[in-house]
mmCIF file of C-alpha atoms and ligand atoms in Angstrom:
data_model
loop_
_atom_site.group_PDB
_atom_site.id
_atom_site.type_symbol
_atom_site.label_atom_id
_atom_site.label_comp_id
_atom_site.label_asym_id
_atom_site.label_seq_id
_atom_site.Cartn_x
_atom_site.Cartn_y
_atom_site.Cartn_z
ATOM 1 C CA MET A 1 -11.694 -17.245 -35.375
ATOM 2 C CA ILE A 2 -10.387 -13.914 -35.304
ATOM 3 C CA HIS A 3 -12.318 -10.837 -36.096
ATOM 4 C CA GLN A 4 -10.346 -7.831 -34.445
ATOM 5 C CA CYS A 5 -7.304 -7.691 -32.386
ATOM 6 C CA TYR A 6 -5.504 -4.721 -30.371
ATOM 7 C CA GLU A 7 -2.000 -3.086 -30.486
ATOM 8 C CA THR A 8 -0.510 -2.301 -27.509
ATOM 9 C CA ALA A 9 2.742 -1.448 -25.680
ATOM 10 C CA SER A 10 3.811 -0.962 -22.054
ATOM 11 C CA LYS A 11 7.012 0.762 -21.316
ATOM 12 C CA GLY A 12 8.289 -2.035 -18.373
ATOM 13 C CA LEU A 13 7.390 -4.694 -21.519
ATOM 14 C CA SER A 14 9.649 -2.585 -23.580
ATOM 15 C CA VAL A 15 12.455 -3.024 -21.060
ATOM 16 C CA LYS A 16 12.116 -6.598 -21.849
ATOM 17 C CA GLY A 17 12.329 -6.365 -25.408
ATOM 18 C CA VAL A 18 8.727 -6.169 -26.238
ATOM 19 C CA LEU A 19 7.946 -3.787 -28.901
ATOM 20 C CA LYS A 20 4.395 -4.111 -28.967
ATOM 21 C CA VAL A 21 1.674 -6.299 -28.461
ATOM 22 C CA ILE A 22 -1.022 -7.983 -30.916
ATOM 23 C CA ASP A 23 -4.011 -9.027 -28.344
ATOM 24 C CA CYS A 24 -6.619 -11.255 -30.580
ATOM 25 C CA PRO A 25 -9.769 -11.960 -28.771
ATOM 26 C CA VAL A 26 -10.967 -15.648 -30.403
ATOM 27 C CA GLU A 27 -14.000 -16.793 -30.739
ATOM 28 C CA GLU A 28 -14.298 -19.783 -28.607
ATOM 29 C CA LEU A 29 -12.929 -23.068 -29.729
ATOM 30 C CA GLU A 30 -12.349 -25.966 -27.567
ATOM 31 C CA VAL A 31 -8.960 -28.252 -27.115
ATOM 32 C CA LYS A 32 -8.330 -31.325 -25.468
ATOM 33 C CA THR A 33 -4.330 -31.352 -25.266
ATOM 34 C CA LEU A 34 -1.555 -29.596 -25.285
ATOM 35 C CA PRO A 35 -0.839 -30.654 -28.674
ATOM 36 C CA GLU A 36 -4.378 -29.598 -29.929
ATOM 37 C CA ILE A 37 -3.136 -26.234 -28.209
ATOM 38 C CA ARG A 38 -0.434 -26.160 -30.263
ATOM 39 C CA ASN A 39 -1.490 -26.999 -33.881
ATOM 40 C CA TYR A 40 -4.064 -23.943 -32.530
ATOM 41 C CA VAL A 41 -0.806 -21.883 -32.321
ATOM 42 C CA GLU A 42 0.406 -23.063 -35.679
ATOM 43 C CA ILE A 43 -3.414 -21.677 -37.178
ATOM 44 C CA LEU A 44 -3.210 -18.543 -35.504
ATOM 45 C CA VAL A 45 0.038 -17.568 -36.148
ATOM 46 C CA GLU A 46 -0.591 -17.700 -40.320
ATOM 47 C CA ARG A 47 -4.050 -15.928 -39.575
ATOM 48 C CA VAL A 48 -2.325 -13.077 -37.764
ATOM 49 C CA PHE A 49 1.075 -12.728 -39.694
ATOM 50 C CA PRO A 50 0.965 -14.812 -42.733
ATOM 51 C CA GLY A 51 4.020 -16.521 -44.543
ATOM 52 C CA LEU A 52 6.157 -15.620 -41.654
ATOM 53 C CA ARG A 53 8.636 -18.749 -42.143
ATOM 54 C CA LYS A 54 8.000 -20.638 -38.285
ATOM 55 C CA ARG A 55 9.148 -23.152 -36.151
ATOM 56 C CA ILE A 56 6.760 -23.186 -32.995
ATOM 57 C CA GLU A 57 8.426 -24.183 -29.968
ATOM 58 C CA PHE A 58 6.402 -24.529 -26.286
ATOM 59 C CA ASP A 59 7.997 -22.292 -23.371
ATOM 60 C CA SER A 60 5.682 -23.052 -20.391
ATOM 61 C CA ASN A 61 2.253 -23.211 -19.003
ATOM 62 C CA GLU A 62 0.302 -22.805 -15.966
ATOM 63 C CA PRO A 63 -3.093 -22.164 -14.154
ATOM 64 C CA ILE A 64 -4.292 -19.247 -13.702
ATOM 65 C CA GLY A 65 -6.683 -19.575 -10.777
ATOM 66 C CA TYR A 66 -9.360 -22.758 -11.111
ATOM 67 C CA THR A 67 -10.569 -22.152 -14.455
ATOM 68 C CA HIS A 68 -8.035 -20.352 -16.842
ATOM 69 C CA SER A 69 -4.682 -21.653 -17.941
ATOM 70 C CA LEU A 70 -1.992 -19.921 -20.157
ATOM 71 C CA HIS A 71 0.212 -21.533 -22.394
ATOM 72 C CA ARG A 72 3.623 -19.615 -23.914
ATOM 73 C CA PHE A 73 4.738 -20.935 -27.148
ATOM 74 C CA ARG A 74 7.445 -18.970 -29.456
ATOM 75 C CA ALA A 75 7.490 -18.299 -33.142
ATOM 76 C CA PHE A 76 10.761 -18.612 -34.897
ATOM 77 C CA VAL A 77 11.074 -16.668 -37.546
ATOM 78 C CA SER A 78 14.559 -17.109 -37.901
ATOM 79 C CA ASP A 79 16.997 -19.257 -36.080
ATOM 80 C CA ASP A 80 17.319 -16.786 -33.368
ATOM 81 C CA LYS A 81 14.478 -14.095 -33.764
ATOM 82 C CA TYR A 82 11.066 -15.201 -32.007
ATOM 83 C CA LEU A 83 7.230 -13.835 -31.963
ATOM 84 C CA GLY A 84 6.337 -15.022 -28.086
ATOM 85 C CA VAL A 85 2.754 -16.613 -28.112
ATOM 86 C CA ARG A 86 0.487 -16.633 -25.106
ATOM 87 C CA ILE A 87 -2.825 -18.354 -25.374
ATOM 88 C CA VAL A 88 -4.740 -17.805 -22.670
ATOM 89 C CA LEU A 89 -8.258 -20.708 -22.096
ATOM 90 C CA ARG A 90 -10.938 -20.610 -20.327
ATOM 91 C CA SER A 91 -11.815 -24.373 -19.058
ATOM 92 C CA ASN A 92 -11.021 -25.898 -22.449
ATOM 93 C CA ARG A 93 -11.529 -23.247 -24.810
ATOM 94 C CA LEU A 94 -9.113 -21.097 -26.149
ATOM 95 C CA ILE A 95 -10.187 -17.266 -25.739
ATOM 96 C CA ARG A 96 -7.112 -15.679 -26.265
ATOM 97 C CA VAL A 97 -4.033 -15.123 -28.391
ATOM 98 C CA LEU A 98 -1.504 -12.270 -27.890
ATOM 99 C CA PHE A 99 1.486 -12.112 -29.816
ATOM 100 C CA THR A 100 4.727 -10.385 -28.489
ATOM 101 C CA VAL A 101 6.589 -8.761 -31.262
ATOM 102 C CA PRO A 102 10.159 -8.157 -30.455
ATOM 103 C CA ASN A 103 12.096 -5.144 -31.151
ATOM 104 C CA GLY A 104 13.392 -4.963 -34.552
ATOM 105 C CA PHE A 105 10.629 -7.283 -35.766
ATOM 106 C CA GLU A 106 9.846 -6.273 -39.262
ATOM 107 C CA SER A 107 6.558 -7.842 -40.170
ATOM 108 C CA GLU A 108 3.108 -6.021 -39.202
ATOM 109 C CA PRO A 109 -0.266 -8.057 -38.382
ATOM 110 C CA LEU A 110 -2.265 -8.449 -41.213
ATOM 111 C CA VAL A 111 -5.460 -8.477 -39.284
ATOM 112 C CA THR A 112 -7.828 -5.278 -38.675
ATOM 113 C CA LEU A 113 -6.678 -3.180 -35.347
ATOM 114 C CA SER A 114 -9.224 -1.614 -32.956
ATOM 115 C CA ARG A 115 -9.010 0.114 -30.154
ATOM 116 C CA TYR A 116 -9.740 -1.619 -27.069
ATOM 117 C CA ASP A 117 -12.414 -0.345 -24.835
ATOM 118 C CA PRO A 118 -12.449 -1.041 -22.001
ATOM 119 C CA SER A 119 -15.846 -0.223 -20.598
ATOM 120 C CA ARG A 120 -17.076 -3.039 -22.071
ATOM 121 C CA ASP A 121 -15.507 -5.121 -19.723
ATOM 122 C CA THR A 122 -16.090 -3.150 -16.576
ATOM 123 C CA VAL A 123 -19.598 -3.005 -16.697
ATOM 124 C CA ASP A 124 -20.583 -4.927 -13.878
ATOM 125 C CA THR A 125 -20.840 -3.754 -10.483
ATOM 126 C CA PRO A 126 -17.776 -4.110 -8.275
ATOM 127 C CA VAL A 127 -18.154 -6.850 -5.677
ATOM 128 C CA GLU A 128 -16.759 -6.328 -2.204
ATOM 129 C CA ILE A 129 -14.121 -9.424 -1.004
ATOM 130 C CA GLU A 130 -16.077 -11.818 1.130
ATOM 131 C CA ARG A 131 -14.181 -12.002 4.077
ATOM 132 C CA SER A 132 -15.028 -15.110 5.558
ATOM 133 C CA LEU A 133 -14.508 -17.189 2.381
ATOM 134 C CA ALA A 134 -11.704 -17.713 0.146
ATOM 135 C CA PRO A 135 -12.541 -16.001 -3.241
ATOM 136 C CA PRO A 136 -14.161 -17.997 -6.251
ATOM 137 C CA GLY A 137 -10.421 -20.087 -7.909
ATOM 138 C CA GLN A 138 -8.571 -18.880 -4.781
ATOM 139 C CA VAL A 139 -6.685 -21.041 -2.329
ATOM 140 C CA TYR A 140 -5.332 -19.878 1.134
ATOM 141 C CA ILE A 141 -1.306 -20.098 1.728
ATOM 142 C CA ASP A 142 0.603 -18.705 4.287
ATOM 143 C CA ILE A 143 3.366 -16.468 3.284
ATOM 144 C CA PRO A 144 2.978 -14.198 -0.406
ATOM 145 C CA VAL A 145 4.980 -15.311 -2.999
ATOM 146 C CA VAL A 146 6.990 -12.309 -4.376
ATOM 147 C CA TYR A 147 6.891 -11.019 -7.740
ATOM 148 C CA ALA A 148 9.463 -8.718 -9.414
ATOM 149 C CA ILE A 149 8.769 -8.935 -12.915
ATOM 150 C CA LEU A 150 11.293 -5.729 -13.504
ATOM 151 C CA GLY A 151 13.983 -7.006 -10.717
ATOM 152 C CA VAL A 152 14.133 -5.163 -7.270
ATOM 153 C CA PRO A 153 15.117 -1.835 -7.358
ATOM 154 C CA ARG A 154 17.176 -0.237 -5.800
ATOM 155 C CA ILE A 155 16.163 2.372 -3.273
ATOM 156 C CA ASP A 156 17.745 5.913 -2.446
ATOM 157 C CA LEU A 157 15.284 7.290 0.212
ATOM 158 C CA SER A 158 17.115 10.976 -0.501
ATOM 159 C CA ASN A 159 15.438 10.548 -3.511
ATOM 160 C CA TRP A 160 12.609 9.123 -3.623
ATOM 161 C CA PHE A 161 9.405 11.306 -3.396
ATOM 162 C CA LEU A 162 5.770 10.161 -4.431
ATOM 163 C CA GLU A 163 4.109 12.225 -7.057
ATOM 164 C CA LEU A 164 0.420 13.085 -7.502
ATOM 165 C CA ASN A 165 -0.057 14.454 -10.631
ATOM 166 C CA GLY A 166 -2.379 14.796 -14.216
ATOM 167 C CA GLU A 167 -6.151 16.183 -14.081
ATOM 168 C CA VAL A 168 -5.747 17.159 -10.485
ATOM 169 C CA ASP A 169 -6.538 20.926 -8.671
ATOM 170 C CA LYS A 170 -3.235 19.956 -6.648
ATOM 171 C CA PRO A 171 -0.254 17.848 -8.029
ATOM 172 C CA THR A 172 1.672 17.373 -5.247
ATOM 173 C CA ARG A 173 4.930 15.460 -3.887
ATOM 174 C CA LEU A 174 5.398 13.526 -1.135
ATOM 175 C CA THR A 175 8.234 12.359 1.156
ATOM 176 C CA LEU A 176 8.368 9.427 3.271
ATOM 177 C CA VAL A 177 8.039 11.777 5.846
ATOM 178 C CA ASP A 178 4.995 13.634 4.198
ATOM 179 C CA LEU A 179 3.425 10.281 4.128
ATOM 180 C CA TYR A 180 3.648 9.740 7.532
ATOM 181 C CA GLU A 181 2.582 13.556 8.765
ATOM 182 C CA LEU A 182 -1.029 12.706 6.599
ATOM 183 C CA GLY A 183 -1.580 10.161 9.439
ATOM 184 C CA VAL A 184 -1.522 6.310 8.919
ATOM 185 C CA VAL A 185 -3.428 3.910 9.831
ATOM 186 C CA ASP A 186 -3.317 0.162 10.631
ATOM 187 C CA MET A 187 -5.660 -2.701 7.640
ATOM 188 C CA THR A 188 -5.660 -6.407 8.284
ATOM 189 C CA THR A 189 -6.787 -7.638 5.035
ATOM 190 C CA SER A 190 -7.000 -10.530 2.506
ATOM 191 C CA PHE A 191 -4.479 -10.387 -0.516
ATOM 192 C CA HIS A 192 -5.439 -12.051 -4.033
ATOM 193 C CA CYS A 193 -2.907 -13.029 -6.897
ATOM 194 C CA VAL A 194 -4.541 -13.359 -10.527
ATOM 195 C CA THR A 195 -2.726 -17.203 -10.663
ATOM 196 C CA GLY A 196 -4.438 -18.711 -7.724
ATOM 197 C CA TRP A 197 -3.064 -17.601 -4.192
ATOM 198 C CA SER A 198 -4.532 -15.700 -1.474
ATOM 199 C CA ILE A 199 -3.503 -14.925 2.021
ATOM 200 C CA ARG A 200 -5.906 -14.584 4.558
ATOM 201 C CA ARG A 201 -4.382 -11.593 6.924
ATOM 202 C CA LEU A 202 -1.897 -9.376 5.840
ATOM 203 C CA ASP A 203 -1.411 -6.330 8.382
ATOM 204 C CA PHE A 204 -0.538 -3.168 6.843
ATOM 205 C CA THR A 205 -0.220 0.334 8.168
ATOM 206 C CA GLY A 206 -0.427 3.463 5.542
ATOM 207 C CA VAL A 207 -2.557 6.422 4.310
ATOM 208 C CA PRO A 208 -5.382 5.618 3.540
ATOM 209 C CA VAL A 209 -6.100 6.412 -0.341
ATOM 210 C CA PRO A 210 -8.944 9.019 0.527
ATOM 211 C CA ARG A 211 -6.844 11.324 2.682
ATOM 212 C CA LEU A 212 -4.184 11.564 -0.580
ATOM 213 C CA ILE A 213 -7.456 12.166 -2.700
ATOM 214 C CA GLN A 214 -8.575 14.972 -0.539
ATOM 215 C CA LEU A 215 -4.804 16.635 -1.095
ATOM 216 C CA VAL A 216 -4.636 16.388 -4.737
ATOM 217 C CA LYS A 217 -8.514 17.064 -5.935
ATOM 218 C CA PRO A 218 -8.524 14.875 -8.741
ATOM 219 C CA ARG A 219 -10.707 16.525 -11.462
ATOM 220 C CA GLU A 220 -14.548 15.449 -11.708
ATOM 221 C CA GLU A 221 -13.521 13.928 -15.421
ATOM 222 C CA VAL A 222 -11.413 11.234 -13.913
ATOM 223 C CA ARG A 223 -12.134 7.666 -14.582
ATOM 224 C CA TRP A 224 -8.223 5.600 -14.381
ATOM 225 C CA VAL A 225 -5.407 6.055 -12.169
ATOM 226 C CA TYR A 226 -2.314 5.173 -13.779
ATOM 227 C CA VAL A 227 0.354 3.945 -11.241
ATOM 228 C CA GLU A 228 4.058 3.726 -11.834
ATOM 229 C CA SER A 229 6.633 1.955 -9.894
ATOM 230 C CA LEU A 230 10.476 2.560 -9.619
ATOM 231 C CA ASP A 231 11.713 -0.785 -11.251
ATOM 232 C CA GLY A 232 9.625 0.641 -14.876
ATOM 233 C CA TYR A 233 6.487 -1.460 -13.542
ATOM 234 C CA THR A 234 2.978 0.028 -14.341
ATOM 235 C CA THR A 235 -0.570 -0.522 -13.764
ATOM 236 C CA ILE A 236 -4.130 0.832 -14.118
ATOM 237 C CA VAL A 237 -6.704 1.115 -11.506
ATOM 238 C CA PRO A 238 -10.269 2.562 -12.227
ATOM 239 C CA TYR A 239 -10.692 5.839 -10.230
ATOM 240 C CA GLU A 240 -13.533 4.281 -7.377
ATOM 241 C CA ASP A 241 -11.540 1.569 -6.655
ATOM 242 C CA PHE A 242 -8.668 3.572 -5.896
ATOM 243 C CA ASN A 243 -10.851 6.161 -4.151
ATOM 244 C CA HIS A 244 -11.749 3.110 -1.808
ATOM 245 C CA GLU A 245 -11.912 3.041 1.870
ATOM 246 C CA GLU A 246 -9.748 0.222 1.648
ATOM 247 C CA SER A 247 -7.348 1.664 -0.589
ATOM 248 C CA MET A 248 -4.020 2.814 0.752
ATOM 249 C CA ILE A 249 -0.274 3.512 0.325
ATOM 250 C CA ALA A 250 1.425 1.166 2.578
ATOM 251 C CA LEU A 251 4.651 1.368 4.518
ATOM 252 C CA GLU A 252 4.738 -0.987 7.169
ATOM 253 C CA MET A 253 3.438 -4.732 6.456
ATOM 254 C CA ASN A 254 3.166 -7.028 9.748
ATOM 255 C CA GLY A 255 4.538 -3.777 12.155
ATOM 256 C CA LYS A 256 7.557 -3.437 10.642
ATOM 257 C CA PRO A 257 8.682 -1.117 7.295
ATOM 258 C CA LEU A 258 7.717 -2.325 3.779
ATOM 259 C CA ASP A 259 10.741 -5.553 2.863
ATOM 260 C CA THR A 260 12.745 -4.365 -0.056
ATOM 261 C CA LEU A 261 10.794 -7.561 -1.541
ATOM 262 C CA HIS A 262 7.213 -6.397 -0.690
ATOM 263 C CA GLY A 263 7.478 -2.719 -2.330
ATOM 264 C CA TYR A 264 9.580 -0.639 0.663
ATOM 265 C CA PRO A 265 9.347 2.280 0.830
ATOM 266 C CA ALA A 266 5.697 2.270 -0.048
ATOM 267 C CA ARG A 267 3.196 -0.163 -2.081
ATOM 268 C CA LEU A 268 0.230 0.116 -3.632
ATOM 269 C CA VAL A 269 -2.849 -2.366 -1.447
ATOM 270 C CA ILE A 270 -6.146 -2.430 -3.134
ATOM 271 C CA PRO A 271 -7.300 -5.648 -1.458
ATOM 272 C CA ARG A 272 -10.537 -6.389 -3.528
ATOM 273 C CA LEU A 273 -8.501 -6.522 -6.949
ATOM 274 C CA TYR A 274 -6.497 -8.410 -7.857
ATOM 275 C CA GLY A 275 -2.897 -7.932 -6.425
ATOM 276 C CA TRP A 276 -0.841 -6.978 -9.556
ATOM 277 C CA LYS A 277 -2.757 -3.800 -9.428
ATOM 278 C CA SER A 278 -0.903 -3.181 -5.310
ATOM 279 C CA ALA A 279 2.298 -1.974 -7.277
ATOM 280 C CA LYS A 280 5.486 -2.069 -5.013
ATOM 281 C CA TRP A 281 7.891 0.960 -4.953
ATOM 282 C CA VAL A 282 5.222 3.380 -6.147
ATOM 283 C CA SER A 283 6.935 6.076 -7.578
ATOM 284 C CA LYS A 284 4.109 8.270 -9.489
ATOM 285 C CA ILE A 285 0.567 8.525 -9.639
ATOM 286 C CA VAL A 286 -1.135 9.809 -12.877
ATOM 287 C CA PHE A 287 -4.971 10.661 -12.357
ATOM 288 C CA THR A 288 -6.882 10.697 -15.964
ATOM 289 C CA ARG A 289 -9.853 9.916 -18.033
ATOM 290 C CA LYS A 290 -7.994 8.242 -20.693
ATOM 291 C CA TYR A 291 -7.419 4.311 -20.171
ATOM 292 C CA ILE A 292 -3.566 3.356 -20.629
ATOM 293 C CA ASP A 293 -2.316 -0.419 -20.135
ATOM 294 C CA GLY A 294 -0.069 -1.426 -17.836
ATOM 295 C CA TYR A 295 2.545 -3.648 -17.549
ATOM 296 C CA TRP A 296 0.128 -6.854 -17.464
ATOM 297 C CA GLU A 297 -3.352 -5.267 -18.487
ATOM 298 C CA ALA A 298 -0.759 -4.551 -21.845
ATOM 299 C CA LEU A 299 -0.669 -8.565 -22.006
ATOM 300 C CA GLY A 300 -4.019 -9.092 -21.940
ATOM 301 C CA TYR A 301 -5.056 -8.777 -18.020
ATOM 302 C CA HIS A 302 -8.468 -7.361 -16.998
ATOM 303 C CA PRO A 303 -8.857 -3.516 -16.734
ATOM 304 C CA ARG A 304 -10.127 -3.630 -13.507
ATOM 305 C CA GLY A 305 -9.172 -7.361 -11.556
ATOM 306 C CA ASN A 306 -12.427 -7.231 -8.913
ATOM 307 C CA VAL A 307 -11.535 -10.652 -7.498
ATOM 308 C CA MET A 308 -15.132 -11.619 -6.776
ATOM 309 C CA LEU A 309 -15.921 -11.216 -9.974
ATOM 310 C CA GLU A 310 -13.001 -12.464 -11.285
ATOM 311 C CA GLU A 311 -12.033 -10.512 -13.919
ATOM 312 C CA ARG A 312 -8.682 -12.369 -14.696
ATOM 313 C CA PHE A 313 -8.126 -11.530 -18.224
ATOM 314 C CA LYS A 314 -10.189 -9.095 -20.932
ATOM 315 C CA LYS A 315 -13.013 -10.098 -22.095
ATOM 316 C CA SER A 316 -13.750 -8.138 -25.418
HETATM 317 N N1 MTE B 1 6.325 -2.807 -8.970
HETATM 318 C C1 MTE B 1 6.368 -4.440 -8.678
HETATM 319 N N2 MTE B 1 4.738 -4.218 -8.443
HETATM 320 C C2 MTE B 1 4.451 -5.442 -8.156
HETATM 321 C C3 MTE B 1 4.777 -6.561 -9.187
HETATM 322 C C4 MTE B 1 5.834 -6.556 -9.784
HETATM 323 O O1 MTE B 1 6.363 -7.450 -10.323
HETATM 324 N N3 MTE B 1 6.234 -4.855 -9.950
HETATM 325 N N4 MTE B 1 3.902 -7.933 -8.683
HETATM 326 C C5 MTE B 1 2.410 -7.765 -8.778
HETATM 327 C C6 MTE B 1 2.116 -9.147 -8.303
HETATM 328 S S1 MTE B 1 1.458 -9.952 -9.571
HETATM 329 C C7 MTE B 1 1.568 -9.451 -7.433
HETATM 330 S S2 MTE B 1 0.477 -10.774 -6.939
HETATM 331 C C8 MTE B 1 2.195 -8.523 -6.064
HETATM 332 C C9 MTE B 1 2.576 -9.518 -4.658
HETATM 333 O O2 MTE B 1 2.941 -8.917 -3.673
HETATM 334 P P1 MTE B 1 4.289 -8.927 -2.874
HETATM 335 O O3 MTE B 1 5.652 -9.375 -3.746
HETATM 336 O O4 MTE B 1 4.472 -8.337 -2.026
HETATM 337 O O5 MTE B 1 3.689 -10.547 -2.421
HETATM 338 O O6 MTE B 1 2.585 -7.331 -6.190
HETATM 339 C C10 MTE B 1 2.419 -6.973 -7.337
HETATM 340 N N5 MTE B 1 3.261 -5.602 -7.300
HETATM 341 MO MO1 MO B 2 -0.228 -11.904 -8.622
#
């Protein structure tokens, strides 16, 4: 059922009281009903954290595209302390379980911990968005859903910079004026959230990423781009997808400066990857050879997230 797990963490998750995440691929189990899933939660908690006194409570569930669903439970170890349990299903197969371990939680998992290797999950050649059709498992809606998992940060423009550093020849710090002076372009694109909604057309104005790349000159070894936002949100993007002609640091949406809710003063827009890679209120971009989980990647979401390949969750 479970052979190995990964231990991971992310700074945004720690803000939410999560010390670490134990992420375990599960050899496919067939499930038909929520009570069955709940039974498996008991078995899986016992497998990974044996002997903990526990009471399992259902929290919530939701579809992720047409093919996947996410089911959240709580495994109480005392009256008020619980492990978060996230179950990922593909159709009627239970394929992954993640335990969110809260601060101050004492027990260690009794499983082999290995190192997650993102290269195994990114062997497929990236596929571009097909403009005429909705991507697999997505439905078009009219108005983007606003997400701010760590809240909407307060912005003080006199103190705001976009920092670009890491394994680069020219670490750089740009103000909003500097970004405009680099030259902005207009782009109309579709946008796709991993939960299954898409927007057919959004008009963005911003700096194409390749222009920033020319400026900072990442070294040859760079493979990943780790993005940090003012709210503490983080995500990771393959360098190849980041340095793509359609990727931009957007400053305007639909002809106006970005709304605060949509990431003012600057957000990333990478149309061919799921929306969680398009970090809002972006403040720092780090070029690195090393893979690091961001907020959602630490919760089992895919290192790349190519929309046409339906890379919703990690596979290995
Ligand atoms: N800082 C930050 N950026 C974020 C998020 C977030 O919660 N915080 N949510 C992501 C997700 S999951 C999606 S789908 C898009 C949604 O963009 P919107 O809120 O502008 O519609 O923002 C992404 N960028
Ligand atoms: Mo999303």
